[in-house]
Amino acid sequence: MTVRPEALASPSAPPGQPAPALLARFRAVRARTVDLVAPLSDADATVQSMPDASPAKWHLAHTTWFFESFVLRDHVPGHDLYDERWPFLFNSYYEAEGARLARPSRGMLTRPSLDEVIAWRAYVDAAVERAWPHLPTRARDLLELGCHHEEQHQELLLTDILHLFAQNPLLPAIWPRKARTLPGRAEPLRWIAGRSGRHAVGHDGAGFAFDCEGPRHEVLLHPHALADRPVTNGEWQDFIADGGYRTASLWLSDGWAWVQANAIEAPAYWRRGEDGLFRQCFGLDGPRQIDPAAPVCHVSYYEADAFAQWAGARLPTEEEWEAAAARLDPAQGHFLDEAGPVHPRPCLAPSSRPGEGPRQMFGDVWEWTRSAYLPYPGFTPASGAVGEYNGKFMSGQFVLKGGSCATPRGHARASYRNFFYPHQRWQFTGVRLARDA
Amino acid sequence: MTVRPEALASPSAPPGQPAPALLARFRAVRARTVDLVAPLSDADATVQSMPDASPAKWHLAHTTWFFESFVLRDHVPGHDLYDERWPFLFNSYYEAEGARLARPSRGMLTRPSLDEVIAWRAYVDAAVERAWPHLPTRARDLLELGCHHEEQHQELLLTDILHLFAQNPLLPAIWPRKARTLPGRAEPLRWIAGRSGRHAVGHDGAGFAFDCEGPRHEVLLHPHALADRPVTNGEWQDFIADGGYRTASLWLSDGWAWVQANAIEAPAYWRRGEDGLFRQCFGLDGPRQIDPAAPVCHVSYYEADAFAQWAGARLPTEEEWEAAAARLDPAQGHFLDEAGPVHPRPCLAPSSRPGEGPRQMFGDVWEWTRSAYLPYPGFTPASGAVGEYNGKFMSGQFVLKGGSCATPRGHARASYRNFFYPHQRWQFTGVRLARDA
Amino acid sequence: MTVRPEALASPSAPPGQPAPALLARFRAVRARTVDLVAPLSDADATVQSMPDASPAKWHLAHTTWFFESFVLRDHVPGHDLYDERWPFLFNSYYEAEGARLARPSRGMLTRPSLDEVIAWRAYVDAAVERAWPHLPTRARDLLELGCHHEEQHQELLLTDILHLFAQNPLLPAIWPRKARTLPGRAEPLRWIAGRSGRHAVGHDGAGFAFDCEGPRHEVLLHPHALADRPVTNGEWQDFIADGGYRTASLWLSDGWAWVQANAIEAPAYWRRGEDGLFRQCFGLDGPRQIDPAAPVCHVSYYEADAFAQWAGARLPTEEEWEAAAARLDPAQGHFLDEAGPVHPRPCLAPSSRPGEGPRQMFGDVWEWTRSAYLPYPGFTPASGAVGEYNGKFMSGQFVLKGGSCATPRGHARASYRNFFYPHQRWQFTGVRLARDA
Amino acid sequence: MTVRPEALASPSAPPGQPAPALLARFRAVRARTVDLVAPLSDADATVQSMPDASPAKWHLAHTTWFFESFVLRDHVPGHDLYDERWPFLFNSYYEAEGARLARPSRGMLTRPSLDEVIAWRAYVDAAVERAWPHLPTRARDLLELGCHHEEQHQELLLTDILHLFAQNPLLPAIWPRKARTLPGRAEPLRWIAGRSGRHAVGHDGAGFAFDCEGPRHEVLLHPHALADRPVTNGEWQDFIADGGYRTASLWLSDGWAWVQANAIEAPAYWRRGEDGLFRQCFGLDGPRQIDPAAPVCHVSYYEADAFAQWAGARLPTEEEWEAAAARLDPAQGHFLDEAGPVHPRPCLAPSSRPGEGPRQMFGDVWEWTRSAYLPYPGFTPASGAVGEYNGKFMSGQFVLKGGSCATPRGHARASYRNFFYPHQRWQFTGVRLARDA
């Protein structure tokens, strides 16, 4: 999501949560964002490492702008804006909200400082607490939307600072290393038959969802199988060793051009060891040995597709993925629970019992699908200011499913549709193979 | 198709045509290409007006290279290549065929001359005629494929020279104007219910098709309606007058960036009159008045989508389009029948009788669908040299259906999938609206 | 000086200053740099606003690297580098010193922090103090060179943070406004006859100079006159009002292309008032009214040359300028004396007595000359590590003379040759007119 | 001269040639341009191989536009323009002459054809012949200027088609090879003392000169020596073998960036042999063996300067060069005498007698000087339409002297100042070394 998925809650969705639960969620989400930046200096939180990324301070401010604009300003009479000049700085792309700072200039904002932005957060949070008892339903819906919106930015915040620190030759660790797991080798990949025939996909109306997840609708699934686990780093090292990055016939035409123009030869953040082989990767806890058993991460769609070609397989469609995930519990996934370094778990689980579904669908790594991010049948733009641009990102991007180790727990669900351009790979993006049955 | 759709015949397809018919087709196709360049000078045929376009001479040569390489060289013992240095010049993108001239350098080839390339064509044609009685089935399949391949290049040749001549301030006419039809205004657009429920799409196995048209498979169609005719120039003038090109909320995010970066304010080849309004367009017969009743042409996907937003509608999916077209006869469409200027016909047909299907689906203008160009379920790459890259263009592009006034008659069919990037518009690309029912 | 003028002292120059004076200078220079960053946050000191600029922290570190490498490492046995990884980060362009961070990536270094860099400074300063009594002559020469080098970076530091803060829509003031002078209008420009005939230019061997200032040599000056003062903002407003930025015939060909490509219509940091006229400019003390009597500042060579064309004059050569300045005392100029906002003084001095020379030659604004930055006759590269690239910037740039209000007092002299590319204007660059007599 | 040196005759210059001589010159110049394109096809004459180059047809037309506009239109009452639309196409950069085709689009003009442009030439030539007896002095001055202007374009025409054909993998020969000289090795370079002290340079007023060659003025020359001959291909091969293109310390900063960005490793048009060494070069007669004794050609200023560094020498100033050339007869030089392939002559002349001056100063290769192209003291723009932009190219370029084997005989003189950007090298540009005495 180069442009951020601030797409919006379906207006027909019921408020979803009882008020106290929503307020509690609001408090928890707001607190976690601040936790995430605790190890960052003012400078760390200010620099923009590429146009696709935003500074951490900008994430802190933009999510606050969202609440102040769409909840307080629009629904709380008498609310005084903290600073009338700041909306220009921290609006992301809402044309209806007026002019705004050009995206590549987000890193020029050394003022306001990190502390000032955190003070703004406190100001807005207090105003929401005061206004809470009187908030109309529409405002509560927007508050809920704002929580989900901020969760998205929490993941972006993590991936953006990872990208920033990877540019620093000192390779700083944002957080200390957690106990290291012993690198291993995953069990061989196994195929699990997927569902076929008529099947309903899309959000079913219970609980919160972004509008692009609906309407729920039926699709026809064709016979296929899914891999029981993600592709691992070890398998990716085999792909590299077999010349995968030098074999034009494996690649999409655009992908091959991308490989050549950018001299791509491994996933992002992989580093060569002294023997010239890719043995190390960089993470939020600094450089570490690549774990062959862990899911490969930080690969682009082009790489995912080329790997699948090499493996004699293909990527799943979003509907195939969702159908398989519908029976699984997202809460079992490996998600972001607290501030700290995040890594996908290794695929060391005991082989699945007969009949068991695919593992590690939720959490660990976002899984590229071969489905373009396009509107579902019957999708219509929501009304109102926040709904202005529901589908405006629906060209050129591919859908990813399942969430990652950097996705806040509780944010993902089977119907969730994440999307990025096929060359992007600074998110925690991985691969699950599929094949026709 | 920036990169050309030299995708290949389904290997399971039967030879298709009885031998004499195929030979006749070969002769006709080869002759028409030469007819198309009759009004061109050596210089006209040599210049490349943009990286997406190729010189006319290159099209003449590349199609000949295809036959000489895949039919004569591979299947006719003792065939002497006309010039051993030319494959390097005229291979398009077949990695397995070795190194080749970089695409943006195609316009540097002032030698060989147009006459020399036409002499090569004659040499290859004569060799095919001599070899014909002895050609094995595989070679005949490739010959058939080569004919369809060359038909694709005939359309590209026309659109590429149109683009070239549009760069010349003298606005030269390649061909004389045919009798001018009286500009009119189309009947108001009417909605026709589309098919819904299970429906099979994709090539059904009878006759030739490119491999990306299959396998035939069932899809679920959701209730919808299609416009009974394409969007017209008059309607597009209304869109412009209403500020369509200046209203961010109508546009996809990528589209709005494209509009701003390129100062887009009208379809390609439209020109302002002295009153500042867009009244004139440029074609292969030079500048002419815009006919409000004719289908709008030379618009990008971004424009098509924005127009649909403005009109409160959407673009059809490729499956919706194909389901509606399945009952129609492509032969009724307005296609390229002979060398000369091409224009979409005005939408002046009497209003349709109850029960009649949509008009002008085949021919006139390629119609953008909202479907990304992606593999059909069960699609597998063909084997062999020509099949190396069947799906390599399946990212980032959208499907267009129906063919245009520049498509050779007999080339298009309901299952045909053309594809271009969403910003491209130098083809004869237009718009048909759809809406949810 | 996109690439910084770390050109070096002439090896034949005598040590110049008695030891205690040099040590005192070292202490003063080192202290002032730290003073300059006192109002900056860690973030302010870290961000790079364009490839031509460097972060303040980088200037602090790079100047320290210079002393630690060329004085301590090379001449003080047993010196322990503060951090062995930092030379890679803070080498600017010395190829002989090994690999280094790419220039456009200087803004990625959120670590080390501003505090850590300042601690490094203290470490190096203390080591120099300890080593001082034992430093060999070569090391003292390098210490002196390092002081001049650091003075250059002080000016760059100021202009780089001015550029950074100008990108911030909040227009922050780095320092508080000093007492405002009353805007006035300068006396009309008067012409002062320049020297002609044989004249010696270049450094004369007394005191420190960069090697490109020598050897001293004779030139032939042709009859000419110089303006008695710089061009003022008021005159520049007249130039704008007369369509100067829209009149192609006034501009160099490259300059006109630059104007059009960048939509240039006023000096850098000028801002339009509500009436659409340029009435405000931005400085280190925030936005302020343009003073018509003050020298115009932040103009490129292209603008300077176009203005001279418009005024029926020309720019002086560097030799004409130096000949006129030889009789003047640099100490009378308006230079940087302490940390704080800097502005050129208005040209309000009473009209000069007969025989008096031109005013405001030293300080206020660097004055563009029409002389390309090229080697003087007999110039030869210095030997040794620091001398590796003495002349490597001698193509494509123009010489500026006299120093500015941001140049540390004592740094400039008549023979001083500053240089920048003709499109650059983020330095305090202004214009003095000349004409043939 | 990316932008062409259509700078103009000094208005104070006397008409120069008696009328019949001028008319004869006009006829000869006009005829030679047509001779030069005799081997070119319409396509060869139409394609533009890079923005710096122009199509041969454009040169034919632009020079004709010059005569039709400035002589016939402005001075011959009743002259009918051949085509009123063509001035827009063939004006180069005269802002006063109105809007014009963007330079990079010159290669889009497949119409008018080569034959049509040649017909235009005949029309204009005939009109000049008819008007000749009645032409006022100003018109005759412009006619003379037009002849020199066209001679400049003859050289550009040759270098532009050489560049075009070098892009063609077939490496076509425009003209047949003349008798091959036996490759040899030049005599070792010898140094010849240059003139020092006061010396007058610049055009002295006799005969035609471009205005930038004056006014004649005195300069002070410092003791120096010049090489007796140009640097040879053999010496350049030694430079390459010694790692010259990989040694950063030899290069100007801008030059090193250029080498790296463009992967430069030899002069333009040099090609590697099967042993990996540069043994072949491409010329207007196709590929040929590099002659070690011939002057190196097609090198940029950056390369020339780096070579001089490597050789322990430097480039001469334009004044040093001109002082040495003042005693030589340009007519002895190797210039373009007739249409055909051009190559610098090898440096095989017997060693010079004591007192003899440097050889091959005129013709063979343009010699880079270390002088920036800037106005001479007292230079003032000429009046009138053609004089609008006399000095507009005076930034960023370096002066070259002496003419080349592609310069029409009679065009060059000691005061002639050619100029190009330091990275350009598609002209016949070579190197003569100098050193301080």
Short mmCIF file of N, CA and C in Angstrom, two decimals, chain D residues 266-304:
data_model
loop_
_atom_site.label_atom_id
_atom_site.label_comp_id
_atom_site.label_asym_id
_atom_site.label_seq_id
_atom_site.Cartn_x
_atom_site.Cartn_y
_atom_site.Cartn_z
N ALA D 266 36.52 3.94 -23.24
CA ALA D 266 37.33 4.19 -24.43
C ALA D 266 36.70 5.36 -25.18
N PRO D 267 37.41 5.92 -26.16
CA PRO D 267 36.78 6.97 -26.99
C PRO D 267 35.51 6.45 -27.67
N ALA D 268 34.66 7.39 -28.05
CA ALA D 268 33.46 7.00 -28.78
C ALA D 268 33.84 6.27 -30.05
N TYR D 269 33.02 5.29 -30.39
CA TYR D 269 33.15 4.53 -31.64
C TYR D 269 34.30 3.51 -31.61
N TRP D 270 34.99 3.41 -30.50
CA TRP D 270 35.97 2.32 -30.40
C TRP D 270 35.23 1.04 -30.04
N ARG D 271 35.73 -0.07 -30.57
CA ARG D 271 35.11 -1.36 -30.34
C ARG D 271 36.16 -2.39 -29.96
N ARG D 272 35.75 -3.30 -29.14
CA ARG D 272 36.68 -4.33 -28.69
C ARG D 272 36.85 -5.40 -29.77
N GLY D 273 38.05 -5.89 -29.89
CA GLY D 273 38.28 -7.06 -30.73
C GLY D 273 37.99 -8.33 -29.95
N GLU D 274 38.24 -9.45 -30.58
CA GLU D 274 37.93 -10.72 -29.92
C GLU D 274 38.80 -10.97 -28.70
N ASP D 275 39.94 -10.34 -28.66
CA ASP D 275 40.80 -10.50 -27.49
C ASP D 275 40.43 -9.52 -26.38
N GLY D 276 39.36 -8.80 -26.57
CA GLY D 276 38.89 -7.91 -25.52
C GLY D 276 39.55 -6.54 -25.54
N LEU D 277 40.54 -6.35 -26.40
CA LEU D 277 41.20 -5.04 -26.47
C LEU D 277 40.51 -4.17 -27.51
N PHE D 278 40.63 -2.88 -27.32
CA PHE D 278 40.03 -1.95 -28.27
C PHE D 278 40.93 -1.86 -29.49
N ARG D 279 40.47 -2.46 -30.57
CA ARG D 279 41.30 -2.56 -31.77
C ARG D 279 40.61 -1.94 -32.99
N GLN D 280 39.34 -1.67 -32.86
CA GLN D 280 38.58 -1.25 -34.04
C GLN D 280 37.85 0.03 -33.73
N CYS D 281 37.68 0.86 -34.76
CA CYS D 281 36.83 2.02 -34.57
C CYS D 281 35.88 2.12 -35.76
N PHE D 282 34.81 2.87 -35.55
CA PHE D 282 33.79 2.98 -36.59
C PHE D 282 33.83 4.37 -37.19
N GLY D 283 33.76 4.42 -38.52
CA GLY D 283 33.79 5.70 -39.20
C GLY D 283 32.79 5.74 -40.34
N LEU D 284 32.85 6.81 -41.10
CA LEU D 284 31.89 6.98 -42.20
C LEU D 284 32.13 5.97 -43.31
N ASP D 285 33.22 5.27 -43.25
CA ASP D 285 33.46 4.15 -44.18
C ASP D 285 33.38 2.81 -43.46
N GLY D 286 32.66 2.77 -42.35
CA GLY D 286 32.45 1.51 -41.64
C GLY D 286 33.53 1.25 -40.61
N PRO D 287 33.55 0.03 -40.10
CA PRO D 287 34.55 -0.30 -39.07
C PRO D 287 35.94 -0.47 -39.68
N ARG D 288 36.96 -0.09 -38.94
CA ARG D 288 38.34 -0.23 -39.42
C ARG D 288 39.26 -0.43 -38.24
N GLN D 289 40.45 -0.87 -38.52
CA GLN D 289 41.44 -1.03 -37.47
C GLN D 289 41.85 0.35 -36.96
N ILE D 290 42.05 0.45 -35.67
CA ILE D 290 42.55 1.68 -35.10
C ILE D 290 44.01 1.86 -35.52
N ASP D 291 44.33 3.04 -36.02
CA ASP D 291 45.71 3.33 -36.41
C ASP D 291 46.43 3.98 -35.23
N PRO D 292 47.39 3.32 -34.66
CA PRO D 292 48.05 3.87 -33.46
C PRO D 292 48.72 5.22 -33.73
N ALA D 293 49.05 5.50 -34.96
CA ALA D 293 49.76 6.75 -35.25
C ALA D 293 48.83 7.92 -35.50
N ALA D 294 47.56 7.66 -35.63
CA ALA D 294 46.63 8.75 -35.93
C ALA D 294 46.22 9.44 -34.64
N PRO D 295 45.85 10.71 -34.74
CA PRO D 295 45.38 11.42 -33.55
C PRO D 295 44.15 10.76 -32.96
N VAL D 296 44.13 10.67 -31.65
CA VAL D 296 42.92 10.14 -31.03
C VAL D 296 41.78 11.12 -31.30
N CYS D 297 40.59 10.59 -31.39
CA CYS D 297 39.45 11.38 -31.84
C CYS D 297 38.22 10.93 -31.08
N HIS D 298 37.22 11.82 -31.03
CA HIS D 298 35.98 11.50 -30.33
C HIS D 298 36.21 11.25 -28.85
N VAL D 299 36.97 12.15 -28.23
CA VAL D 299 37.11 12.12 -26.78
C VAL D 299 36.49 13.39 -26.20
N SER D 300 35.98 13.27 -24.99
CA SER D 300 35.38 14.40 -24.30
C SER D 300 36.45 15.25 -23.63
N TYR D 301 36.04 16.42 -23.16
CA TYR D 301 36.96 17.25 -22.38
C TYR D 301 37.41 16.49 -21.14
N TYR D 302 36.48 15.78 -20.53
CA TYR D 302 36.85 15.04 -19.32
C TYR D 302 37.95 14.04 -19.60
N GLU D 303 37.81 13.34 -20.72
CA GLU D 303 38.85 12.38 -21.09
C GLU D 303 40.16 13.08 -21.42
N ALA D 304 40.05 14.17 -22.16
CA ALA D 304 41.26 14.91 -22.54
C ALA D 304 42.01 15.37 -21.29
#
